[in-house]
Amino acid sequence: MKKLLASTALMLALCGPTLAQDYVPDPAAKQGGSIVMTYKDDVATLDPAIGYDWQNWSMIRSLFDGLMDYVPGTTDLRPGLAEKYEISEDGLTYTFHLRAGVKFHNGREMTADDVKYSLDRVTLPATQSPGSGFFGSIKGYDAMVGGTATSLEGVTVVDPLTVKIELSRPDATFLHVMAINFSSVVPKEAVEAANGDFGKMPVGTGAFKMKEWTLGQSLVFERNTDYWRKGEPYLDQITYEFGQEPIVALLRLQNGEIDIPGDGIPPAKFTEVMGDPAQKARVVTGDVLHTGYITMNVTAAPFDKVEVRRAVNMAINKTRIVQVVNNRAVPATQPLPPAMPGYTKDYAGYPFDAEGAKKLLADAGYPDGFETDLYAMNTDPNPRIAQAIQQDLAAIGIKANIQSLAQANVIEAGGAGTAPMIWSGGMAWVADFPDPSNFYGPILGCAGAEAGGWNWSKYCNPELDKAAVAADSMSDPAKTADRLKAWSDIYMKVMEDAPWAPVYNDQRFTMKSDRMGGADALFVDPIATVNFDYVYVK
């Protein structure tokens, strides 16, 4: 174990490049005020071990905390419930020192026992957490999911304010795992008292606590006056109203009745909103950790030839497709989105070059092109995007028959390997946490290429898999730059092999009322969607 504040590597772990300078709140921010946010659909659960959709993600982050956190509006890690931590020389042991005096919403002080309980709970099969797999590197995880243990061997309570977590393998993503909602610390007594309904009776240490919930109608959060980050949050109350159609929510925003339309700008109204200076002034734009792409099944002709796959990349007019979605995205050059660490900024991707694409097809033995199937989800705008792709492919001699199907059917075909090409829209990858590894294993690695996996191109490069393991074994924060370079190299090799044609990276467009204060980045937070801890009423 490195001695506290004694080594360069540990200094970096505590205050170096992976942990950016903490957030400086808006000096004009003031306490008080209530806001209203609308959604079309109700929330299913507020249990951090269970909730896993875009709508409840930011709500859960407002109610709970984990050992690690992110600087608001960024993808930069910062300490959360852990005041500081140490990493062993071999990268296998993390020792977290907890903040003293942190209280749950029920008034009890949080201890290391609560951290141990929470990590055990999220990995117990009985909890049925969709996030259990994120903890696979913790020693004893396999025994937990296999049902031969009821407590993680690798998580040890050292004293009331210290918890030690041992890994079975080095994992450079582990601090990010400790910052995701599934790692939130919960009180055992509140979970047990809820008798299986903790998702409706949440108790955490977060900046807000639940005041009341009228199912199907509204959910009210109130400020946690005992919050451990002194002076935060600023808002006294957040009211979420459900059952609001997005167009109605937009009208209510225009009338000053609500502050944030949770479902965003209705597609049918987007051009109107952006063309009206008064409405456009309320629009906030931010990056999303998302890439929309076309997969090509590399295990079957004609896509078993790299020249064909490169030709498809060169045939796609990405700028035109972005126009199909009202310019709510930017053309993609690679699997990683621009906001993701490890993104290769100086890589331009394949050029839009129909003549060059035709030459590649001829070189591959298809001078007259070929016929294939393009699968796409049948909800707007995906059929229109598929048609644009179809037209681009036709220009180089590829006749793509569109198979417009329900999401479940497209996913099934992709997993089974029966779809030659898939437009991923509506199902495209959005990162669980801001680390480049999250875009590889499930959708480009060999493990994801197995039957039923999300690697629909069935691309498997064992050498890249080895490189990915090596990159994620670089757990010393002092090697962060080297690790990101390694991931950049991996994705550049993926682009050489061209199992995908990356098409666009989504951008988030939301709106806020004139009375809302706080940096724009808080309203399009890449981690929390909206970071309510720091926004305020002017």
Tab-separated table of C-alpha atoms in Angstrom, residues 46-510:
chain	number	residue	atom	x	y	z
A	46	LEU	CA	-35.819	5.469	-7.364
A	47	ASP	CA	-33.801	2.545	-5.997
A	48	PRO	CA	-30.190	3.186	-7.094
A	49	ALA	CA	-29.539	-0.558	-7.374
A	50	ILE	CA	-32.410	-0.929	-9.855
A	51	GLY	CA	-32.991	2.353	-11.715
A	52	TYR	CA	-31.353	2.318	-15.133
A	53	ASP	CA	-33.031	4.697	-17.553
A	54	TRP	CA	-32.366	8.239	-18.731
A	55	GLN	CA	-35.332	9.631	-16.799
A	56	ASN	CA	-34.637	8.395	-13.281
A	57	TRP	CA	-30.837	8.613	-13.530
A	58	SER	CA	-30.579	12.291	-12.549
A	59	MET	CA	-33.318	11.919	-9.922
A	60	ILE	CA	-31.389	9.123	-8.240
A	61	ARG	CA	-28.187	11.187	-8.329
A	62	SER	CA	-30.031	13.951	-6.471
A	63	LEU	CA	-31.089	11.546	-3.681
A	64	PHE	CA	-27.949	9.439	-3.260
A	65	ASP	CA	-24.161	9.681	-3.225
A	66	GLY	CA	-21.351	7.225	-3.939
A	67	LEU	CA	-17.748	7.082	-2.832
A	68	MET	CA	-16.781	8.995	-5.979
A	69	ASP	CA	-18.535	11.729	-7.954
A	70	TYR	CA	-18.049	13.977	-10.999
A	71	VAL	CA	-17.313	17.675	-11.235
A	72	PRO	CA	-20.725	19.129	-12.234
A	73	GLY	CA	-21.184	19.555	-15.972
A	74	THR	CA	-18.071	17.497	-16.804
A	75	THR	CA	-16.769	13.933	-17.014
A	76	ASP	CA	-13.973	14.650	-14.494
A	77	LEU	CA	-13.893	12.555	-11.332
A	78	ARG	CA	-13.913	14.133	-7.883
A	79	PRO	CA	-14.235	12.636	-4.382
A	80	GLY	CA	-17.749	11.960	-3.121
A	81	LEU	CA	-18.503	10.260	0.187
A	82	ALA	CA	-14.841	9.241	0.196
A	83	GLU	CA	-12.758	12.171	1.355
A	84	LYS	CA	-9.619	10.554	-0.070
A	85	TYR	CA	-8.372	7.166	-1.198
A	86	GLU	CA	-5.227	5.117	-1.726
A	87	ILE	CA	-4.371	2.615	-4.443
A	88	SER	CA	-1.873	-0.202	-3.844
A	89	GLU	CA	1.201	-0.516	-6.040
A	90	ASP	CA	-0.258	-3.544	-7.844
A	91	GLY	CA	-3.548	-1.732	-8.521
A	92	LEU	CA	-5.552	-4.405	-6.721
A	93	THR	CA	-6.453	-2.682	-3.454
A	94	TYR	CA	-8.368	0.580	-2.998
A	95	THR	CA	-8.690	2.034	0.496
A	96	PHE	CA	-11.369	4.713	0.851
A	97	HIS	CA	-11.439	7.124	3.794
A	98	LEU	CA	-14.991	8.353	4.379
A	99	ARG	CA	-16.117	11.822	5.347
A	100	ALA	CA	-17.108	12.128	8.980
A	101	GLY	CA	-20.560	13.351	9.956
A	102	VAL	CA	-22.398	12.501	6.726
A	103	LYS	CA	-26.046	11.787	7.527
A	104	PHE	CA	-28.695	9.778	5.754
A	105	HIS	CA	-32.062	11.428	5.239
A	106	ASN	CA	-33.327	9.498	8.271
A	107	GLY	CA	-30.801	11.301	10.481
A	108	ARG	CA	-28.355	8.433	11.078
A	109	GLU	CA	-24.663	8.933	10.346
A	110	MET	CA	-23.207	6.919	7.482
A	111	THR	CA	-20.350	4.492	8.197
A	112	ALA	CA	-18.162	2.011	6.337
A	113	ASP	CA	-20.667	-0.721	7.225
A	114	ASP	CA	-23.179	1.052	4.976
A	115	VAL	CA	-20.722	0.993	2.081
A	116	LYS	CA	-20.156	-2.729	2.603
A	117	TYR	CA	-23.900	-3.400	2.809
A	118	SER	CA	-24.644	-1.385	-0.329
A	119	LEU	CA	-22.026	-3.157	-2.474
A	120	ASP	CA	-23.173	-6.550	-1.189
A	121	ARG	CA	-26.784	-5.649	-1.937
A	122	VAL	CA	-26.215	-4.528	-5.529
A	123	THR	CA	-24.343	-7.770	-6.361
A	124	LEU	CA	-26.720	-10.207	-4.658
A	125	PRO	CA	-28.755	-12.103	-7.274
A	126	ALA	CA	-31.908	-11.542	-5.224
A	127	THR	CA	-31.634	-7.785	-5.794
A	128	GLN	CA	-31.774	-8.356	-9.575
A	129	SER	CA	-29.710	-5.253	-10.226
A	130	PRO	CA	-29.062	-4.507	-13.912
A	131	GLY	CA	-25.779	-2.956	-12.773
A	132	SER	CA	-24.360	-5.981	-10.997
A	133	GLY	CA	-21.883	-6.708	-13.785
A	134	PHE	CA	-20.072	-3.413	-13.250
A	135	PHE	CA	-18.634	-4.858	-10.037
A	136	GLY	CA	-17.149	-7.945	-11.688
A	137	SER	CA	-13.565	-6.992	-10.826
A	138	ILE	CA	-14.197	-7.048	-7.060
A	139	LYS	CA	-12.760	-10.121	-5.373
A	140	GLY	CA	-15.543	-12.579	-4.578
A	141	TYR	CA	-17.951	-11.274	-7.221
A	142	ASP	CA	-18.240	-14.628	-8.991
A	143	ALA	CA	-19.178	-16.333	-5.728
A	144	MET	CA	-21.884	-13.718	-5.141
A	145	VAL	CA	-23.533	-14.083	-8.529
A	146	GLY	CA	-23.069	-17.847	-8.359
A	147	GLY	CA	-25.035	-17.986	-5.122
A	148	THR	CA	-22.246	-19.469	-3.003
A	149	ALA	CA	-21.667	-16.281	-1.002
A	150	THR	CA	-23.836	-13.541	0.464
A	151	SER	CA	-21.076	-11.001	1.039
A	152	LEU	CA	-18.302	-9.712	-1.214
A	153	GLU	CA	-15.007	-11.184	-0.038
A	154	GLY	CA	-13.112	-8.198	-1.395
A	155	VAL	CA	-14.965	-5.509	0.576
A	156	THR	CA	-13.705	-5.101	4.144
A	157	VAL	CA	-14.670	-2.630	6.873
A	158	VAL	CA	-11.375	-1.470	8.395
A	159	ASP	CA	-12.935	0.946	10.860
A	160	PRO	CA	-16.142	3.062	10.944
A	161	LEU	CA	-14.715	5.539	8.410
A	162	THR	CA	-12.479	3.281	6.299
A	163	VAL	CA	-13.393	0.618	3.753
A	164	LYS	CA	-10.948	-1.530	1.787
A	165	ILE	CA	-11.890	-2.976	-1.602
A	166	GLU	CA	-9.712	-5.690	-3.145
A	167	LEU	CA	-9.948	-6.530	-6.841
A	168	SER	CA	-9.285	-9.840	-8.574
A	169	ARG	CA	-7.604	-7.982	-11.453
A	170	PRO	CA	-6.372	-4.420	-12.050
A	171	ASP	CA	-9.216	-2.269	-13.321
A	172	ALA	CA	-8.521	1.310	-14.369
A	173	THR	CA	-12.265	1.975	-14.609
A	174	PHE	CA	-12.882	1.138	-10.958
A	175	LEU	CA	-13.076	4.728	-9.707
A	176	HIS	CA	-15.714	5.416	-12.379
A	177	VAL	CA	-17.627	2.357	-11.164
A	178	MET	CA	-17.582	3.842	-7.678
A	179	ALA	CA	-19.235	6.982	-9.113
A	180	ILE	CA	-22.166	5.381	-10.959
A	181	ASN	CA	-25.623	5.270	-9.394
A	182	PHE	CA	-25.394	1.535	-8.720
A	183	SER	CA	-22.616	2.276	-6.178
A	184	SER	CA	-24.816	4.624	-4.138
A	185	VAL	CA	-24.647	4.111	-0.382
A	186	VAL	CA	-27.966	3.176	1.236
A	187	PRO	CA	-28.983	2.485	4.870
A	188	LYS	CA	-29.842	-1.151	5.601
A	189	GLU	CA	-32.619	-0.298	8.042
A	190	ALA	CA	-34.444	1.844	5.450
A	191	VAL	CA	-34.193	-0.855	2.795
A	192	GLU	CA	-35.554	-3.465	5.189
A	193	ALA	CA	-38.306	-1.181	6.452
A	194	ALA	CA	-39.452	-0.614	2.875
A	195	ASN	CA	-40.118	-4.356	2.616
A	196	GLY	CA	-39.191	-4.672	-1.029
A	197	ASP	CA	-40.413	-1.203	-2.034
A	198	PHE	CA	-37.290	0.888	-1.415
A	199	GLY	CA	-37.670	2.301	-4.906
A	200	LYS	CA	-40.799	4.116	-3.735
A	201	MET	CA	-39.391	5.033	-0.293
A	202	PRO	CA	-35.783	6.052	-1.037
A	203	VAL	CA	-33.404	7.181	1.699
A	204	GLY	CA	-29.917	8.371	0.808
A	205	THR	CA	-27.325	10.994	1.707
A	206	GLY	CA	-27.992	13.189	-1.335
A	207	ALA	CA	-28.610	16.904	-1.733
A	208	PHE	CA	-32.369	16.318	-1.919
A	209	LYS	CA	-34.757	13.968	-0.165
A	210	MET	CA	-38.134	12.734	-1.261
A	211	LYS	CA	-41.061	14.678	0.183
A	212	GLU	CA	-44.048	13.033	-1.503
A	213	TRP	CA	-44.924	10.884	-4.491
A	214	THR	CA	-48.381	10.716	-6.040
A	215	LEU	CA	-48.039	7.886	-8.525
A	216	GLY	CA	-48.849	8.903	-12.065
A	217	GLN	CA	-49.141	12.569	-11.137
A	218	SER	CA	-46.192	14.131	-9.365
A	219	LEU	CA	-43.011	13.605	-7.378
A	220	VAL	CA	-41.637	16.217	-4.985
A	221	PHE	CA	-38.054	16.530	-3.728
A	222	GLU	CA	-37.075	18.959	-0.964
A	223	ARG	CA	-33.692	20.328	0.029
A	224	ASN	CA	-31.662	18.203	2.436
A	225	THR	CA	-30.792	20.762	5.101
A	226	ASP	CA	-28.180	18.361	6.558
A	227	TYR	CA	-26.348	17.837	3.272
A	228	TRP	CA	-22.635	17.288	3.758
A	229	ARG	CA	-21.618	19.715	1.003
A	230	LYS	CA	-22.225	22.902	2.941
A	231	GLY	CA	-24.344	25.544	1.225
A	232	GLU	CA	-25.768	23.091	-1.304
A	233	PRO	CA	-28.179	22.612	-2.904
A	234	TYR	CA	-29.719	25.995	-3.670
A	235	LEU	CA	-33.266	24.983	-4.553
A	236	ASP	CA	-35.786	24.431	-1.768
A	237	GLN	CA	-37.954	22.130	-3.849
A	238	ILE	CA	-38.228	20.314	-7.192
A	239	THR	CA	-41.631	19.159	-8.423
A	240	TYR	CA	-41.766	16.628	-11.246
A	241	GLU	CA	-45.140	16.522	-12.990
A	242	PHE	CA	-46.021	13.413	-15.003
A	243	GLY	CA	-48.495	12.777	-17.800
A	244	GLN	CA	-47.417	15.881	-19.730
A	245	GLU	CA	-47.208	15.554	-23.508
A	246	PRO	CA	-43.987	17.221	-24.753
A	247	ILE	CA	-45.885	19.719	-26.933
A	248	VAL	CA	-48.059	20.726	-23.968
A	249	ALA	CA	-44.947	21.049	-21.815
A	250	LEU	CA	-43.403	23.392	-24.396
A	251	LEU	CA	-46.509	25.592	-24.335
A	252	ARG	CA	-46.417	25.676	-20.544
A	253	LEU	CA	-42.759	26.703	-20.630
A	254	GLN	CA	-43.628	29.521	-23.026
A	255	ASN	CA	-46.390	30.611	-20.625
A	256	GLY	CA	-44.033	30.602	-17.627
A	257	GLU	CA	-45.828	27.707	-15.899
A	258	ILE	CA	-42.871	25.276	-15.782
A	259	ASP	CA	-39.093	25.561	-15.722
A	260	ILE	CA	-37.743	22.519	-17.590
A	261	PRO	CA	-39.541	20.256	-20.111
A	262	GLY	CA	-37.981	16.922	-19.211
A	263	ASP	CA	-38.654	15.253	-22.553
A	264	GLY	CA	-36.862	18.037	-24.413
A	265	ILE	CA	-37.970	19.895	-27.509
A	266	PRO	CA	-40.632	17.988	-29.508
A	267	PRO	CA	-39.162	17.076	-32.931
A	268	ALA	CA	-42.171	18.622	-34.672
A	269	LYS	CA	-41.457	21.948	-32.959
A	270	PHE	CA	-37.670	21.957	-33.164
A	271	THR	CA	-37.342	24.113	-36.297
A	272	GLU	CA	-39.939	26.556	-34.979
A	273	VAL	CA	-38.165	26.870	-31.618
A	274	MET	CA	-34.720	27.357	-33.157
A	275	GLY	CA	-36.111	29.913	-35.600
A	276	ASP	CA	-37.649	32.080	-32.869
A	277	PRO	CA	-34.966	34.212	-31.127
A	278	ALA	CA	-37.004	34.415	-27.902
A	279	GLN	CA	-37.402	30.640	-27.683
A	280	LYS	CA	-33.905	29.849	-28.928
A	281	ALA	CA	-32.496	31.959	-26.098
A	282	ARG	CA	-33.901	29.367	-23.665
A	283	VAL	CA	-32.280	26.418	-25.469
A	284	VAL	CA	-29.236	24.739	-23.948
A	285	THR	CA	-27.054	22.372	-25.974
A	286	GLY	CA	-24.560	19.785	-24.779
A	287	ASP	CA	-22.670	16.683	-25.854
A	288	VAL	CA	-23.956	13.179	-25.215
A	289	LEU	CA	-21.714	10.147	-24.725
A	290	HIS	CA	-23.402	8.546	-27.741
A	291	THR	CA	-22.562	7.291	-31.213
A	292	GLY	CA	-25.042	6.196	-33.881
A	293	TYR	CA	-23.514	3.715	-36.306
A	294	ILE	CA	-24.109	1.147	-39.049
A	295	THR	CA	-22.877	-2.368	-38.263
A	296	MET	CA	-21.697	-4.804	-40.933
A	297	ASN	CA	-21.554	-8.540	-40.209
A	298	VAL	CA	-17.875	-9.298	-40.817
A	299	THR	CA	-18.411	-13.080	-40.652
A	300	ALA	CA	-20.377	-13.350	-43.911
A	301	ALA	CA	-19.900	-12.208	-47.504
A	302	PRO	CA	-19.712	-9.533	-48.749
A	303	PHE	CA	-18.834	-7.805	-45.477
A	304	ASP	CA	-16.093	-10.310	-44.709
A	305	LYS	CA	-13.913	-8.160	-46.973
A	306	VAL	CA	-12.472	-5.030	-45.392
A	307	GLU	CA	-12.549	-3.175	-48.731
A	308	VAL	CA	-16.343	-3.530	-48.818
A	309	ARG	CA	-16.680	-2.219	-45.271
A	310	ARG	CA	-14.413	0.726	-46.024
A	311	ALA	CA	-16.464	1.436	-49.162
A	312	VAL	CA	-19.627	1.665	-47.051
A	313	ASN	CA	-17.878	4.134	-44.749
A	314	MET	CA	-16.964	6.293	-47.742
A	315	ALA	CA	-20.456	6.088	-49.258
A	316	ILE	CA	-22.350	7.591	-46.321
A	317	ASN	CA	-23.184	11.299	-46.518
A	318	LYS	CA	-23.184	11.971	-42.789
A	319	THR	CA	-23.925	15.678	-43.138
A	320	ARG	CA	-27.160	14.897	-44.979
A	321	ILE	CA	-28.197	12.363	-42.325
A	322	VAL	CA	-27.550	14.920	-39.583
A	323	GLN	CA	-29.946	17.218	-41.455
A	324	VAL	CA	-32.583	14.468	-41.283
A	325	VAL	CA	-32.490	14.800	-37.485
A	326	ASN	CA	-32.749	18.603	-37.678
A	327	ASN	CA	-29.021	19.051	-36.996
A	328	ARG	CA	-29.446	17.690	-33.471
A	329	ALA	CA	-26.179	15.782	-33.900
A	330	VAL	CA	-22.692	16.102	-35.384
A	331	PRO	CA	-21.047	13.778	-37.946
A	332	ALA	CA	-19.064	10.978	-36.288
A	333	THR	CA	-15.547	9.987	-37.302
A	334	GLN	CA	-14.926	7.058	-34.927
A	335	PRO	CA	-16.653	4.833	-32.341
A	336	LEU	CA	-15.958	7.194	-29.415
A	337	PRO	CA	-17.998	10.408	-29.126
A	338	PRO	CA	-16.109	13.731	-28.888
A	339	ALA	CA	-16.863	14.196	-25.170
A	340	MET	CA	-15.308	10.852	-24.252
A	341	PRO	CA	-11.744	10.700	-22.896
A	342	GLY	CA	-9.586	8.868	-25.433
A	343	TYR	CA	-11.332	10.448	-28.444
A	344	THR	CA	-8.794	10.992	-31.245
A	345	LYS	CA	-9.234	14.666	-32.064
A	346	ASP	CA	-7.001	14.813	-35.118
A	347	TYR	CA	-8.656	11.853	-36.878
A	348	ALA	CA	-10.944	12.923	-39.738
A	349	GLY	CA	-12.452	9.508	-40.439
A	350	TYR	CA	-13.304	8.159	-43.881
A	351	PRO	CA	-14.046	10.858	-46.470
A	352	PHE	CA	-17.401	11.033	-48.252
A	353	ASP	CA	-16.189	9.805	-51.626
A	354	ALA	CA	-18.575	7.785	-53.818
A	355	GLU	CA	-16.023	7.272	-56.605
A	356	GLY	CA	-13.403	6.083	-54.148
A	357	ALA	CA	-15.975	3.722	-52.643
A	358	LYS	CA	-16.768	2.249	-56.070
A	359	LYS	CA	-13.088	1.550	-56.646
A	360	LEU	CA	-12.846	-0.277	-53.320
A	361	LEU	CA	-15.856	-2.420	-54.264
A	362	ALA	CA	-14.233	-3.275	-57.570
A	363	ASP	CA	-10.979	-4.164	-55.791
A	364	ALA	CA	-12.985	-6.490	-53.542
A	365	GLY	CA	-14.522	-8.275	-56.529
A	366	TYR	CA	-17.852	-6.419	-56.603
A	367	PRO	CA	-17.536	-4.001	-59.542
A	368	ASP	CA	-21.308	-4.101	-60.041
A	369	GLY	CA	-22.148	-3.901	-56.351
A	370	PHE	CA	-24.403	-6.378	-54.580
A	371	GLU	CA	-27.743	-6.749	-52.791
A	372	THR	CA	-28.113	-6.882	-48.998
A	373	ASP	CA	-30.506	-6.110	-46.132
A	374	LEU	CA	-30.380	-3.082	-43.843
A	375	TYR	CA	-32.209	-3.540	-40.534
A	376	ALA	CA	-33.583	-0.501	-38.694
A	377	MET	CA	-35.927	0.245	-35.822
A	378	ASN	CA	-39.382	1.270	-37.063
A	379	THR	CA	-39.852	4.455	-35.018
A	380	ASP	CA	-39.185	7.931	-36.381
A	381	PRO	CA	-36.682	9.188	-37.442
A	382	ASN	CA	-34.997	5.805	-37.985
A	383	PRO	CA	-36.926	4.744	-41.130
A	384	ARG	CA	-36.056	8.105	-42.723
A	385	ILE	CA	-32.397	7.696	-41.782
A	386	ALA	CA	-32.415	4.165	-43.187
A	387	GLN	CA	-33.799	5.524	-46.467
A	388	ALA	CA	-30.991	8.103	-46.627
A	389	ILE	CA	-28.435	5.327	-46.045
A	390	GLN	CA	-30.169	3.234	-48.712
A	391	GLN	CA	-29.844	6.070	-51.222
A	392	ASP	CA	-26.164	6.596	-50.410
A	393	LEU	CA	-25.431	2.893	-50.873
A	394	ALA	CA	-27.369	2.787	-54.142
A	395	ALA	CA	-25.059	5.492	-55.502
A	396	ILE	CA	-22.136	3.044	-55.331
A	397	GLY	CA	-24.086	0.013	-56.592
A	398	ILE	CA	-25.247	-1.535	-53.311
A	399	LYS	CA	-28.957	-2.360	-53.234
A	400	ALA	CA	-29.980	-2.358	-49.565
A	401	ASN	CA	-33.444	-3.686	-48.762
A	402	ILE	CA	-34.725	-1.999	-45.609
A	403	GLN	CA	-36.095	-4.286	-42.903
A	404	SER	CA	-38.005	-1.849	-40.662
A	405	LEU	CA	-38.871	-3.765	-37.495
A	406	ALA	CA	-39.714	-3.338	-33.825
A	407	GLN	CA	-36.731	-2.704	-31.587
A	408	ALA	CA	-36.835	-6.179	-30.035
A	409	ASN	CA	-36.743	-7.842	-33.473
A	410	VAL	CA	-33.767	-5.792	-34.633
A	411	ILE	CA	-31.872	-6.564	-31.416
A	412	GLU	CA	-32.680	-10.258	-31.812
A	413	ALA	CA	-31.411	-10.319	-35.404
A	414	GLY	CA	-28.270	-8.448	-34.398
A	415	GLY	CA	-27.534	-10.821	-31.546
A	416	ALA	CA	-28.170	-13.875	-33.702
A	417	GLY	CA	-25.927	-12.578	-36.480
A	418	THR	CA	-28.662	-12.824	-39.127
A	419	ALA	CA	-28.668	-9.108	-40.001
A	420	PRO	CA	-26.039	-8.173	-42.629
A	421	MET	CA	-26.315	-4.463	-41.781
A	422	ILE	CA	-28.002	-2.620	-38.909
A	423	TRP	CA	-28.642	1.083	-38.420
A	424	SER	CA	-28.331	1.389	-34.646
A	425	GLY	CA	-30.594	4.424	-34.199
A	426	GLY	CA	-32.837	4.157	-31.156
A	427	MET	CA	-30.603	1.367	-29.853
A	428	ALA	CA	-27.195	3.010	-30.233
A	429	TRP	CA	-24.675	2.935	-27.429
A	430	VAL	CA	-24.705	5.594	-24.713
A	431	ALA	CA	-21.864	5.239	-22.211
A	432	ASP	CA	-22.637	4.094	-18.681
A	433	PHE	CA	-19.646	6.066	-17.458
A	434	PRO	CA	-17.146	8.371	-19.193
A	435	ASP	CA	-14.371	5.911	-19.928
A	436	PRO	CA	-13.314	4.639	-23.380
A	437	SER	CA	-13.442	0.995	-22.297
A	438	ASN	CA	-17.224	1.190	-22.020
A	439	PHE	CA	-17.498	1.553	-25.811
A	440	TYR	CA	-15.400	-1.517	-26.562
A	441	GLY	CA	-16.192	-4.727	-24.682
A	442	PRO	CA	-19.967	-4.973	-25.158
A	443	ILE	CA	-20.156	-3.735	-28.760
A	444	LEU	CA	-16.751	-4.323	-30.384
A	445	GLY	CA	-14.995	-6.953	-28.253
A	446	CYS	CA	-14.962	-10.702	-28.825
A	447	ALA	CA	-17.189	-11.385	-25.808
A	448	GLY	CA	-19.950	-9.202	-27.248
A	449	ALA	CA	-19.764	-11.086	-30.552
A	450	GLU	CA	-21.204	-14.235	-28.991
A	451	ALA	CA	-24.791	-15.222	-29.776
A	452	GLY	CA	-27.178	-12.719	-28.200
A	453	GLY	CA	-24.456	-10.120	-27.629
A	454	TRP	CA	-24.594	-6.439	-28.615
A	455	ASN	CA	-21.597	-6.700	-30.949
A	456	TRP	CA	-23.818	-6.942	-34.025
A	457	SER	CA	-20.934	-6.736	-36.486
A	458	LYS	CA	-19.622	-9.975	-34.902
A	459	TYR	CA	-16.206	-8.346	-35.080
A	460	CYS	CA	-13.585	-10.159	-33.016
A	461	ASN	CA	-9.933	-9.105	-33.017
A	462	PRO	CA	-8.072	-11.107	-30.329
A	463	GLU	CA	-5.068	-8.787	-30.515
A	464	LEU	CA	-7.255	-5.762	-29.777
A	465	ASP	CA	-8.912	-7.650	-26.929
A	466	LYS	CA	-5.449	-8.180	-25.430
A	467	ALA	CA	-4.643	-4.507	-25.924
A	468	ALA	CA	-7.917	-3.572	-24.216
A	469	VAL	CA	-7.092	-5.751	-21.200
A	470	ALA	CA	-3.627	-4.201	-21.039
A	471	ALA	CA	-5.083	-0.682	-21.217
A	472	ASP	CA	-7.533	-1.371	-18.409
A	473	SER	CA	-4.746	-2.849	-16.297
A	474	MET	CA	-3.027	0.561	-16.250
A	475	SER	CA	-4.722	1.527	-12.993
A	476	ASP	CA	-2.046	3.921	-11.737
A	477	PRO	CA	-3.533	7.419	-12.207
A	478	ALA	CA	-0.047	8.618	-13.143
A	479	LYS	CA	-0.415	6.579	-16.329
A	480	THR	CA	-3.767	8.053	-17.345
A	481	ALA	CA	-2.367	9.768	-20.438
A	482	ASP	CA	-0.642	6.559	-21.551
A	483	ARG	CA	-3.844	4.600	-21.003
A	484	LEU	CA	-5.955	7.015	-23.048
A	485	LYS	CA	-3.354	6.876	-25.831
A	486	ALA	CA	-3.612	3.082	-25.760
A	487	TRP	CA	-7.385	3.301	-26.125
A	488	SER	CA	-7.058	5.822	-28.942
A	489	ASP	CA	-4.776	3.366	-30.761
A	490	ILE	CA	-7.333	0.577	-30.270
A	491	TYR	CA	-10.141	2.595	-31.827
A	492	MET	CA	-7.955	3.709	-34.712
A	493	LYS	CA	-7.278	0.031	-35.469
A	494	VAL	CA	-11.021	-0.621	-35.271
A	495	MET	CA	-11.520	2.066	-37.902
A	496	GLU	CA	-8.905	0.389	-40.120
A	497	ASP	CA	-10.861	-2.859	-39.877
A	498	ALA	CA	-14.107	-0.895	-40.373
A	499	PRO	CA	-16.730	-3.204	-38.778
A	500	TRP	CA	-18.839	-0.062	-38.324
A	501	ALA	CA	-19.627	3.035	-40.266
A	502	PRO	CA	-19.941	5.663	-37.497
A	503	VAL	CA	-22.624	8.142	-38.587
A	504	TYR	CA	-23.310	10.771	-35.937
A	505	ASN	CA	-22.952	11.752	-32.304
A	506	ASP	CA	-26.137	12.975	-30.675
A	507	GLN	CA	-26.283	16.358	-29.031
A	508	ARG	CA	-28.691	17.105	-26.208
A	509	PHE	CA	-31.074	20.010	-26.649
A	510	THR	CA	-33.120	21.102	-23.663
